[in-house]
Amino acid sequence: HRLFPGRPWKEDQPWWEGDKIKAEWQAEKAEADKIKADKESGLYGKTAYAIPLSAITIDGKLDDWPQQMAIYPIDWISSLYKPTPPEGPDDLTASFRVGYDLEANLLYLAIVVQDEDLVIHPEAPAFSNQDLCEVYVDADHSGGDVTGGAQQYVMVAGPGKFARDVDGNPALNRGNTQTSGVQAAVLRLGQTIAYEWAIPLFESFPERRFQIELGKTIGFDVAVVDADGRENGNWVAWTPGSGKVFNSDRFGDLLFVQDYDDLGRSAGR
């Protein structure tokens, strides 16, 4: 039987361990309640709009993307890895564009980063010490972490991986990348890094795909890491709040539309 929701209880477990479990459960509940309240208050309330795309080749060039698309800044700076912000626009400026292909049932994403220095560490890879991007999706808006209904994809801006034990670059964190069917490419020209993605969506990974439809909304977010030398880099996200890997309620929203004129408001707000 269970003493607290989601917590197994053993018959021979001392009462003081029960107090510890109770405290942990209360802390988890308080954190979940805070995230829910923040979401309702609009803290994580950003919405991006995906428009139809076709004939996209995943090569990092972005020359087959429409010129007139909403561009969403990635500019919420966390102190998660590094307490000081980027030194200025030359040090880091990032944004994304997003679309979809109904026939292929794919989400397309282009992330563009201006960064004066390329930093990768294939000999000692980590989330925090390399230039990389992260993509978060929760297609059925079920909440929870990346071990449940959400996925986190990561791509380093050069040869290597974000960790020694992952299965490639790009990689699905805590999952089989090949099974996901994700495609991605990265290209650096001068001080510009372009990450290009084609992402299958799932209601339940890997058993059940999510079908993109006009008017549907999914949980979605993007982050980049800007590393400098051997130091930990800045972690910068589209929507406020770190710890997105632990709770997809911290994601923003992505709405599938026919075109921006359908919105009745300016795209990107």
PDB file of C-alpha atoms in Angstrom:
ATOM      1  CA  HIS A   1       0.000   0.000   0.000  1.00  0.00           C
ATOM      2  CA  ARG A   2       1.000   3.662  -0.185  1.00  0.00           C
ATOM      3  CA  LEU A   3       1.422   6.238   2.513  1.00  0.00           C
ATOM      4  CA  PHE A   4       1.564   9.172   0.106  1.00  0.00           C
ATOM      5  CA  PRO A   5       0.519   9.462  -3.542  1.00  0.00           C
ATOM      6  CA  GLY A   6       3.101   7.883  -5.817  1.00  0.00           C
ATOM      7  CA  ARG A   7       5.304   6.740  -2.885  1.00  0.00           C
ATOM      8  CA  PRO A   8       5.657   3.014  -2.119  1.00  0.00           C
ATOM      9  CA  TRP A   9       5.614   2.112   1.585  1.00  0.00           C
ATOM     10  CA  LYS A  10       7.329  -0.891   3.139  1.00  0.00           C
ATOM     11  CA  GLU A  11       5.954  -2.604   6.246  1.00  0.00           C
ATOM     12  CA  ASP A  12       9.345  -2.529   8.010  1.00  0.00           C
ATOM     13  CA  GLN A  13      10.090   1.104   7.106  1.00  0.00           C
ATOM     14  CA  PRO A  14      10.846   3.239  10.228  1.00  0.00           C
ATOM     15  CA  TRP A  15       8.463   6.061  11.063  1.00  0.00           C
ATOM     16  CA  TRP A  16      11.191   8.695  10.649  1.00  0.00           C
ATOM     17  CA  GLU A  17      11.705   7.604   7.035  1.00  0.00           C
ATOM     18  CA  GLY A  18       7.976   8.160   6.619  1.00  0.00           C
ATOM     19  CA  ASP A  19       8.492  11.739   7.757  1.00  0.00           C
ATOM     20  CA  LYS A  20      11.272  12.124   5.197  1.00  0.00           C
ATOM     21  CA  ILE A  21       9.072  10.762   2.417  1.00  0.00           C
ATOM     22  CA  LYS A  22       6.282  13.073   3.501  1.00  0.00           C
ATOM     23  CA  ALA A  23       8.631  16.093   3.371  1.00  0.00           C
ATOM     24  CA  GLU A  24       9.885  15.114  -0.087  1.00  0.00           C
ATOM     25  CA  TRP A  25       6.344  14.617  -1.363  1.00  0.00           C
ATOM     26  CA  GLN A  26       5.239  17.967   0.071  1.00  0.00           C
ATOM     27  CA  ALA A  27       8.226  19.687  -1.576  1.00  0.00           C
ATOM     28  CA  GLU A  28       7.408  18.075  -4.925  1.00  0.00           C
ATOM     29  CA  LYS A  29       3.764  19.071  -4.607  1.00  0.00           C
ATOM     30  CA  ALA A  30       4.718  22.654  -3.696  1.00  0.00           C
ATOM     31  CA  GLU A  31       6.981  22.854  -6.743  1.00  0.00           C
ATOM     32  CA  ALA A  32       4.255  21.457  -9.007  1.00  0.00           C
ATOM     33  CA  ASP A  33       1.712  23.910  -7.553  1.00  0.00           C
ATOM     34  CA  LYS A  34       4.143  26.806  -8.135  1.00  0.00           C
ATOM     35  CA  ILE A  35       4.693  25.798 -11.749  1.00  0.00           C
ATOM     36  CA  LYS A  36       0.935  25.540 -12.279  1.00  0.00           C
ATOM     37  CA  ALA A  37       0.394  28.978 -10.733  1.00  0.00           C
ATOM     38  CA  ASP A  38       3.228  30.467 -12.803  1.00  0.00           C
ATOM     39  CA  LYS A  39       1.725  28.949 -15.936  1.00  0.00           C
ATOM     40  CA  GLU A  40      -1.706  30.392 -15.134  1.00  0.00           C
ATOM     41  CA  SER A  41      -0.177  33.810 -14.416  1.00  0.00           C
ATOM     42  CA  GLY A  42       1.429  33.872 -17.852  1.00  0.00           C
ATOM     43  CA  LEU A  43       5.057  33.330 -16.813  1.00  0.00           C
ATOM     44  CA  TYR A  44       5.371  30.474 -19.288  1.00  0.00           C
ATOM     45  CA  GLY A  45       2.650  31.885 -21.483  1.00  0.00           C
ATOM     46  CA  LYS A  46       4.537  32.637 -24.703  1.00  0.00           C
ATOM     47  CA  THR A  47       3.053  31.275 -27.915  1.00  0.00           C
ATOM     48  CA  ALA A  48       4.820  30.736 -31.240  1.00  0.00           C
ATOM     49  CA  TYR A  49       3.016  30.048 -34.498  1.00  0.00           C
ATOM     50  CA  ALA A  50       4.043  27.369 -36.982  1.00  0.00           C
ATOM     51  CA  ILE A  51       3.088  27.865 -40.638  1.00  0.00           C
ATOM     52  CA  PRO A  52       3.048  25.348 -43.517  1.00  0.00           C
ATOM     53  CA  LEU A  53       6.380  24.604 -45.196  1.00  0.00           C
ATOM     54  CA  SER A  54       7.358  22.243 -47.989  1.00  0.00           C
ATOM     55  CA  ALA A  55      10.432  21.045 -49.862  1.00  0.00           C
ATOM     56  CA  ILE A  56      12.716  21.653 -46.888  1.00  0.00           C
ATOM     57  CA  THR A  57      16.125  19.973 -47.024  1.00  0.00           C
ATOM     58  CA  ILE A  58      17.820  19.487 -43.666  1.00  0.00           C
ATOM     59  CA  ASP A  59      21.317  20.778 -44.388  1.00  0.00           C
ATOM     60  CA  GLY A  60      21.691  23.866 -42.196  1.00  0.00           C
ATOM     61  CA  LYS A  61      21.684  26.273 -45.143  1.00  0.00           C
ATOM     62  CA  LEU A  62      18.107  27.568 -44.631  1.00  0.00           C
ATOM     63  CA  ASP A  63      18.039  28.809 -48.251  1.00  0.00           C
ATOM     64  CA  ASP A  64      14.777  26.943 -48.878  1.00  0.00           C
ATOM     65  CA  TRP A  65      12.936  28.669 -45.998  1.00  0.00           C
ATOM     66  CA  PRO A  66      10.535  31.556 -46.790  1.00  0.00           C
ATOM     67  CA  GLN A  67      11.962  35.030 -46.245  1.00  0.00           C
ATOM     68  CA  GLN A  68       8.818  36.322 -44.541  1.00  0.00           C
ATOM     69  CA  MET A  69       8.505  34.357 -41.331  1.00  0.00           C
ATOM     70  CA  ALA A  70       8.041  35.328 -37.710  1.00  0.00           C
ATOM     71  CA  ILE A  71      11.348  35.352 -35.856  1.00  0.00           C
ATOM     72  CA  TYR A  72      11.220  34.587 -32.139  1.00  0.00           C
ATOM     73  CA  PRO A  73      14.078  35.796 -29.926  1.00  0.00           C
ATOM     74  CA  ILE A  74      15.755  33.368 -27.541  1.00  0.00           C
ATOM     75  CA  ASP A  75      16.734  35.771 -24.795  1.00  0.00           C
ATOM     76  CA  TRP A  76      15.790  34.578 -21.301  1.00  0.00           C
ATOM     77  CA  ILE A  77      19.149  34.217 -19.546  1.00  0.00           C
ATOM     78  CA  SER A  78      19.512  31.746 -16.702  1.00  0.00           C
ATOM     79  CA  SER A  79      22.268  31.646 -14.100  1.00  0.00           C
ATOM     80  CA  LEU A  80      22.067  27.838 -14.190  1.00  0.00           C
ATOM     81  CA  TYR A  81      25.536  27.346 -15.635  1.00  0.00           C
ATOM     82  CA  LYS A  82      27.063  30.825 -15.515  1.00  0.00           C
ATOM     83  CA  PRO A  83      26.144  33.719 -13.187  1.00  0.00           C
ATOM     84  CA  THR A  84      27.143  36.510 -15.593  1.00  0.00           C
ATOM     85  CA  PRO A  85      25.182  37.232 -18.802  1.00  0.00           C
ATOM     86  CA  PRO A  86      26.662  37.321 -22.330  1.00  0.00           C
ATOM     87  CA  GLU A  87      28.875  40.357 -22.933  1.00  0.00           C
ATOM     88  CA  GLY A  88      26.714  41.711 -25.745  1.00  0.00           C
ATOM     89  CA  PRO A  89      25.094  40.926 -29.120  1.00  0.00           C
ATOM     90  CA  ASP A  90      28.406  39.773 -30.635  1.00  0.00           C
ATOM     91  CA  ASP A  91      28.864  37.311 -27.777  1.00  0.00           C
ATOM     92  CA  LEU A  92      25.375  35.831 -28.210  1.00  0.00           C
ATOM     93  CA  THR A  93      22.213  36.626 -30.155  1.00  0.00           C
ATOM     94  CA  ALA A  94      19.775  33.798 -30.855  1.00  0.00           C
ATOM     95  CA  SER A  95      16.362  33.317 -32.459  1.00  0.00           C
ATOM     96  CA  PHE A  96      14.202  30.689 -34.127  1.00  0.00           C
ATOM     97  CA  ARG A  97      11.652  30.196 -36.889  1.00  0.00           C
ATOM     98  CA  VAL A  98       9.194  27.325 -36.989  1.00  0.00           C
ATOM     99  CA  GLY A  99       6.890  25.593 -39.452  1.00  0.00           C
ATOM    100  CA  TYR A 100       5.378  22.224 -40.314  1.00  0.00           C
ATOM    101  CA  ASP A 101       4.575  19.868 -43.172  1.00  0.00           C
ATOM    102  CA  LEU A 102       1.128  18.282 -42.881  1.00  0.00           C
ATOM    103  CA  GLU A 103       1.799  15.611 -45.499  1.00  0.00           C
ATOM    104  CA  ALA A 104       5.096  14.536 -43.927  1.00  0.00           C
ATOM    105  CA  ASN A 105       3.677  15.147 -40.427  1.00  0.00           C
ATOM    106  CA  LEU A 106       6.898  16.892 -39.356  1.00  0.00           C
ATOM    107  CA  LEU A 107       7.777  19.945 -37.311  1.00  0.00           C
ATOM    108  CA  TYR A 108      10.471  22.111 -38.929  1.00  0.00           C
ATOM    109  CA  LEU A 109      12.657  24.343 -36.802  1.00  0.00           C
ATOM    110  CA  ALA A 110      15.498  26.724 -37.648  1.00  0.00           C
ATOM    111  CA  ILE A 111      17.623  28.168 -34.833  1.00  0.00           C
ATOM    112  CA  VAL A 112      20.108  30.904 -35.715  1.00  0.00           C
ATOM    113  CA  VAL A 113      22.832  31.967 -33.299  1.00  0.00           C
ATOM    114  CA  GLN A 114      25.336  34.812 -33.619  1.00  0.00           C
ATOM    115  CA  ASP A 115      28.388  33.786 -31.597  1.00  0.00           C
ATOM    116  CA  GLU A 116      31.918  35.117 -32.028  1.00  0.00           C
ATOM    117  CA  ASP A 117      33.581  31.945 -30.722  1.00  0.00           C
ATOM    118  CA  LEU A 118      32.802  28.306 -31.470  1.00  0.00           C
ATOM    119  CA  VAL A 119      33.414  26.097 -28.435  1.00  0.00           C
ATOM    120  CA  ILE A 120      33.053  22.313 -28.425  1.00  0.00           C
ATOM    121  CA  HIS A 121      34.742  19.725 -26.217  1.00  0.00           C
ATOM    122  CA  PRO A 122      34.468  16.257 -27.761  1.00  0.00           C
ATOM    123  CA  GLU A 123      37.149  15.059 -25.348  1.00  0.00           C
ATOM    124  CA  ALA A 124      35.073  16.057 -22.292  1.00  0.00           C
ATOM    125  CA  PRO A 125      31.502  16.660 -23.466  1.00  0.00           C
ATOM    126  CA  ALA A 126      28.790  18.144 -21.258  1.00  0.00           C
ATOM    127  CA  PHE A 127      25.617  20.204 -21.510  1.00  0.00           C
ATOM    128  CA  SER A 128      27.298  23.201 -19.933  1.00  0.00           C
ATOM    129  CA  ASN A 129      30.694  23.553 -21.643  1.00  0.00           C
ATOM    130  CA  GLN A 130      29.828  23.552 -25.349  1.00  0.00           C
ATOM    131  CA  ASP A 131      27.903  25.596 -27.887  1.00  0.00           C
ATOM    132  CA  LEU A 132      24.688  23.676 -28.480  1.00  0.00           C
ATOM    133  CA  CYS A 133      20.919  23.951 -28.801  1.00  0.00           C
ATOM    134  CA  GLU A 134      18.094  22.144 -27.036  1.00  0.00           C
ATOM    135  CA  VAL A 135      14.575  21.535 -28.349  1.00  0.00           C
ATOM    136  CA  TYR A 136      11.714  20.549 -26.044  1.00  0.00           C
ATOM    137  CA  VAL A 137       8.392  19.143 -27.257  1.00  0.00           C
ATOM    138  CA  ASP A 138       5.330  17.847 -25.408  1.00  0.00           C
ATOM    139  CA  ALA A 139       2.916  17.070 -28.220  1.00  0.00           C
ATOM    140  CA  ASP A 140      -0.054  15.988 -26.131  1.00  0.00           C
ATOM    141  CA  HIS A 141       0.467  18.667 -23.449  1.00  0.00           C
ATOM    142  CA  SER A 142       0.456  15.991 -20.772  1.00  0.00           C
ATOM    143  CA  GLY A 143       3.106  17.648 -18.586  1.00  0.00           C
ATOM    144  CA  GLY A 144       5.770  15.756 -16.688  1.00  0.00           C
ATOM    145  CA  ASP A 145       9.460  15.284 -17.434  1.00  0.00           C
ATOM    146  CA  VAL A 146      11.382  13.919 -20.412  1.00  0.00           C
ATOM    147  CA  THR A 147      11.025  10.345 -19.127  1.00  0.00           C
ATOM    148  CA  GLY A 148       7.279  10.624 -19.790  1.00  0.00           C
ATOM    149  CA  GLY A 149       5.370  12.360 -22.550  1.00  0.00           C
ATOM    150  CA  ALA A 150       7.929  15.033 -23.422  1.00  0.00           C
ATOM    151  CA  GLN A 151      11.111  14.842 -25.489  1.00  0.00           C
ATOM    152  CA  GLN A 152      14.334  16.842 -25.280  1.00  0.00           C
ATOM    153  CA  TYR A 153      16.572  16.902 -28.342  1.00  0.00           C
ATOM    154  CA  VAL A 154      20.129  18.256 -28.156  1.00  0.00           C
ATOM    155  CA  MET A 155      22.643  19.150 -30.865  1.00  0.00           C
ATOM    156  CA  VAL A 156      26.228  20.336 -30.437  1.00  0.00           C
ATOM    157  CA  ALA A 157      27.454  22.960 -32.914  1.00  0.00           C
ATOM    158  CA  GLY A 158      30.202  20.758 -34.314  1.00  0.00           C
ATOM    159  CA  PRO A 159      31.730  17.272 -34.184  1.00  0.00           C
ATOM    160  CA  GLY A 160      31.017  15.524 -30.923  1.00  0.00           C
ATOM    161  CA  LYS A 161      28.091  14.866 -28.578  1.00  0.00           C
ATOM    162  CA  PHE A 162      26.519  16.567 -25.569  1.00  0.00           C
ATOM    163  CA  ALA A 163      27.545  13.637 -23.331  1.00  0.00           C
ATOM    164  CA  ARG A 164      29.709  10.546 -23.671  1.00  0.00           C
ATOM    165  CA  ASP A 165      26.853   8.087 -23.232  1.00  0.00           C
ATOM    166  CA  VAL A 166      24.388   9.460 -25.807  1.00  0.00           C
ATOM    167  CA  ASP A 167      23.909   7.802 -29.168  1.00  0.00           C
ATOM    168  CA  GLY A 168      24.812  10.618 -31.546  1.00  0.00           C
ATOM    169  CA  ASN A 169      24.583  14.250 -32.550  1.00  0.00           C
ATOM    170  CA  PRO A 170      21.754  15.215 -32.656  1.00  0.00           C
ATOM    171  CA  ALA A 171      20.531  13.110 -29.751  1.00  0.00           C
ATOM    172  CA  LEU A 172      17.287  12.405 -27.975  1.00  0.00           C
ATOM    173  CA  ASN A 173      18.008  12.770 -24.277  1.00  0.00           C
ATOM    174  CA  ARG A 174      17.044   9.601 -22.379  1.00  0.00           C
ATOM    175  CA  GLY A 175      15.783   7.903 -25.521  1.00  0.00           C
ATOM    176  CA  ASN A 176      16.743   6.208 -28.764  1.00  0.00           C
ATOM    177  CA  THR A 177      17.505   8.874 -31.352  1.00  0.00           C
ATOM    178  CA  GLN A 178      17.165   6.567 -34.342  1.00  0.00           C
ATOM    179  CA  THR A 179      13.750   5.414 -33.145  1.00  0.00           C
ATOM    180  CA  SER A 180      12.600   9.037 -32.866  1.00  0.00           C
ATOM    181  CA  GLY A 181      13.241   9.653 -36.557  1.00  0.00           C
ATOM    182  CA  VAL A 182      14.569  13.152 -35.874  1.00  0.00           C
ATOM    183  CA  GLN A 183      16.791  14.777 -38.496  1.00  0.00           C
ATOM    184  CA  ALA A 184      19.060  17.752 -37.867  1.00  0.00           C
ATOM    185  CA  ALA A 185      22.037  19.572 -39.328  1.00  0.00           C
ATOM    186  CA  VAL A 186      24.288  22.353 -38.117  1.00  0.00           C
ATOM    187  CA  LEU A 187      26.241  24.815 -40.272  1.00  0.00           C
ATOM    188  CA  ARG A 188      28.603  27.585 -39.169  1.00  0.00           C
ATOM    189  CA  LEU A 189      29.433  30.438 -41.530  1.00  0.00           C
ATOM    190  CA  GLY A 190      31.572  33.184 -40.016  1.00  0.00           C
ATOM    191  CA  GLN A 191      30.042  34.001 -36.650  1.00  0.00           C
ATOM    192  CA  THR A 192      26.626  32.532 -37.523  1.00  0.00           C
ATOM    193  CA  ILE A 193      25.537  29.069 -36.433  1.00  0.00           C
ATOM    194  CA  ALA A 194      22.387  27.609 -38.019  1.00  0.00           C
ATOM    195  CA  TYR A 195      20.693  24.529 -36.556  1.00  0.00           C
ATOM    196  CA  GLU A 196      17.999  22.993 -38.757  1.00  0.00           C
ATOM    197  CA  TRP A 197      15.573  20.344 -37.515  1.00  0.00           C
ATOM    198  CA  ALA A 198      12.850  18.021 -38.829  1.00  0.00           C
ATOM    199  CA  ILE A 199      11.091  16.561 -35.789  1.00  0.00           C
ATOM    200  CA  PRO A 200       8.430  13.835 -35.674  1.00  0.00           C
ATOM    201  CA  LEU A 201       5.987  14.389 -32.815  1.00  0.00           C
ATOM    202  CA  PHE A 202       4.644  11.741 -30.461  1.00  0.00           C
ATOM    203  CA  GLU A 203       1.586  11.362 -28.253  1.00  0.00           C
ATOM    204  CA  SER A 204       3.405   8.478 -26.577  1.00  0.00           C
ATOM    205  CA  PHE A 205       7.018   7.784 -27.452  1.00  0.00           C
ATOM    206  CA  PRO A 206       7.773   5.660 -29.380  1.00  0.00           C
ATOM    207  CA  GLU A 207       4.468   3.831 -29.776  1.00  0.00           C
ATOM    208  CA  ARG A 208       2.094   6.513 -31.042  1.00  0.00           C
ATOM    209  CA  ARG A 209       2.789   9.455 -33.359  1.00  0.00           C
ATOM    210  CA  PHE A 210       1.037  12.803 -32.959  1.00  0.00           C
ATOM    211  CA  GLN A 211      -0.856  14.016 -36.011  1.00  0.00           C
ATOM    212  CA  ILE A 212      -0.334  17.708 -36.752  1.00  0.00           C
ATOM    213  CA  GLU A 213      -3.574  19.550 -37.467  1.00  0.00           C
ATOM    214  CA  LEU A 214      -4.506  23.194 -37.940  1.00  0.00           C
ATOM    215  CA  GLY A 215      -5.526  24.771 -34.660  1.00  0.00           C
ATOM    216  CA  LYS A 216      -3.755  22.249 -32.460  1.00  0.00           C
ATOM    217  CA  THR A 217      -1.330  23.442 -29.774  1.00  0.00           C
ATOM    218  CA  ILE A 218       1.649  21.570 -28.354  1.00  0.00           C
ATOM    219  CA  GLY A 219       4.108  22.254 -25.562  1.00  0.00           C
ATOM    220  CA  PHE A 220       7.322  23.594 -27.069  1.00  0.00           C
ATOM    221  CA  ASP A 221      10.520  25.358 -26.114  1.00  0.00           C
ATOM    222  CA  VAL A 222      14.026  26.109 -27.333  1.00  0.00           C
ATOM    223  CA  ALA A 223      17.280  26.887 -25.535  1.00  0.00           C
ATOM    224  CA  VAL A 224      20.895  27.487 -26.511  1.00  0.00           C
ATOM    225  CA  VAL A 225      24.140  27.237 -24.583  1.00  0.00           C
ATOM    226  CA  ASP A 226      26.916  29.714 -25.354  1.00  0.00           C
ATOM    227  CA  ALA A 227      30.233  28.471 -23.975  1.00  0.00           C
ATOM    228  CA  ASP A 228      33.435  30.503 -23.781  1.00  0.00           C
ATOM    229  CA  GLY A 229      36.768  28.738 -23.493  1.00  0.00           C
ATOM    230  CA  ARG A 230      36.814  26.190 -20.697  1.00  0.00           C
ATOM    231  CA  GLU A 231      34.180  27.995 -18.652  1.00  0.00           C
ATOM    232  CA  ASN A 232      30.573  26.925 -18.349  1.00  0.00           C
ATOM    233  CA  GLY A 233      28.407  28.784 -20.804  1.00  0.00           C
ATOM    234  CA  ASN A 234      25.243  30.840 -20.612  1.00  0.00           C
ATOM    235  CA  TRP A 235      21.977  28.892 -20.856  1.00  0.00           C
ATOM    236  CA  VAL A 236      19.429  31.012 -22.717  1.00  0.00           C
ATOM    237  CA  ALA A 237      15.828  29.969 -23.395  1.00  0.00           C
ATOM    238  CA  TRP A 238      12.822  31.195 -25.332  1.00  0.00           C
ATOM    239  CA  THR A 239      10.450  31.212 -22.354  1.00  0.00           C
ATOM    240  CA  PRO A 240      11.380  32.123 -18.762  1.00  0.00           C
ATOM    241  CA  GLY A 241      12.397  29.440 -16.316  1.00  0.00           C
ATOM    242  CA  SER A 242      15.059  26.765 -16.147  1.00  0.00           C
ATOM    243  CA  GLY A 243      14.563  23.094 -15.290  1.00  0.00           C
ATOM    244  CA  LYS A 244      12.417  22.442 -18.362  1.00  0.00           C
ATOM    245  CA  VAL A 245      13.800  18.919 -18.538  1.00  0.00           C
ATOM    246  CA  PHE A 246      12.053  18.171 -15.235  1.00  0.00           C
ATOM    247  CA  ASN A 247       8.585  19.528 -16.056  1.00  0.00           C
ATOM    248  CA  SER A 248       7.098  20.319 -19.450  1.00  0.00           C
ATOM    249  CA  ASP A 249       4.626  22.709 -17.825  1.00  0.00           C
ATOM    250  CA  ARG A 250       7.606  25.080 -18.055  1.00  0.00           C
ATOM    251  CA  PHE A 251       7.422  25.024 -21.861  1.00  0.00           C
ATOM    252  CA  GLY A 252       5.803  27.645 -24.020  1.00  0.00           C
ATOM    253  CA  ASP A 253       3.112  26.818 -26.582  1.00  0.00           C
ATOM    254  CA  LEU A 254       3.295  26.219 -30.321  1.00  0.00           C
ATOM    255  CA  LEU A 255       0.122  26.668 -32.378  1.00  0.00           C
ATOM    256  CA  PHE A 256      -0.269  25.272 -35.903  1.00  0.00           C
ATOM    257  CA  VAL A 257      -1.839  27.883 -38.220  1.00  0.00           C
ATOM    258  CA  GLN A 258      -2.436  28.284 -41.936  1.00  0.00           C
ATOM    259  CA  ASP A 259      -0.797  31.705 -42.038  1.00  0.00           C
ATOM    260  CA  TYR A 260      -0.107  34.633 -39.734  1.00  0.00           C
ATOM    261  CA  ASP A 261      -3.171  36.518 -41.001  1.00  0.00           C
ATOM    262  CA  ASP A 262      -5.356  33.943 -39.250  1.00  0.00           C
ATOM    263  CA  LEU A 263      -4.218  35.148 -35.854  1.00  0.00           C
ATOM    264  CA  GLY A 264      -5.910  38.520 -35.733  1.00  0.00           C
ATOM    265  CA  ARG A 265      -2.797  39.854 -34.010  1.00  0.00           C
ATOM    266  CA  SER A 266       0.864  40.379 -34.747  1.00  0.00           C
ATOM    267  CA  ALA A 267       2.833  37.136 -35.011  1.00  0.00           C
ATOM    268  CA  GLY A 268       5.531  36.668 -32.436  1.00  0.00           C
ATOM    269  CA  ARG A 269       3.826  38.450 -29.540  1.00  0.00           C
TER     270      ARG A 269
END
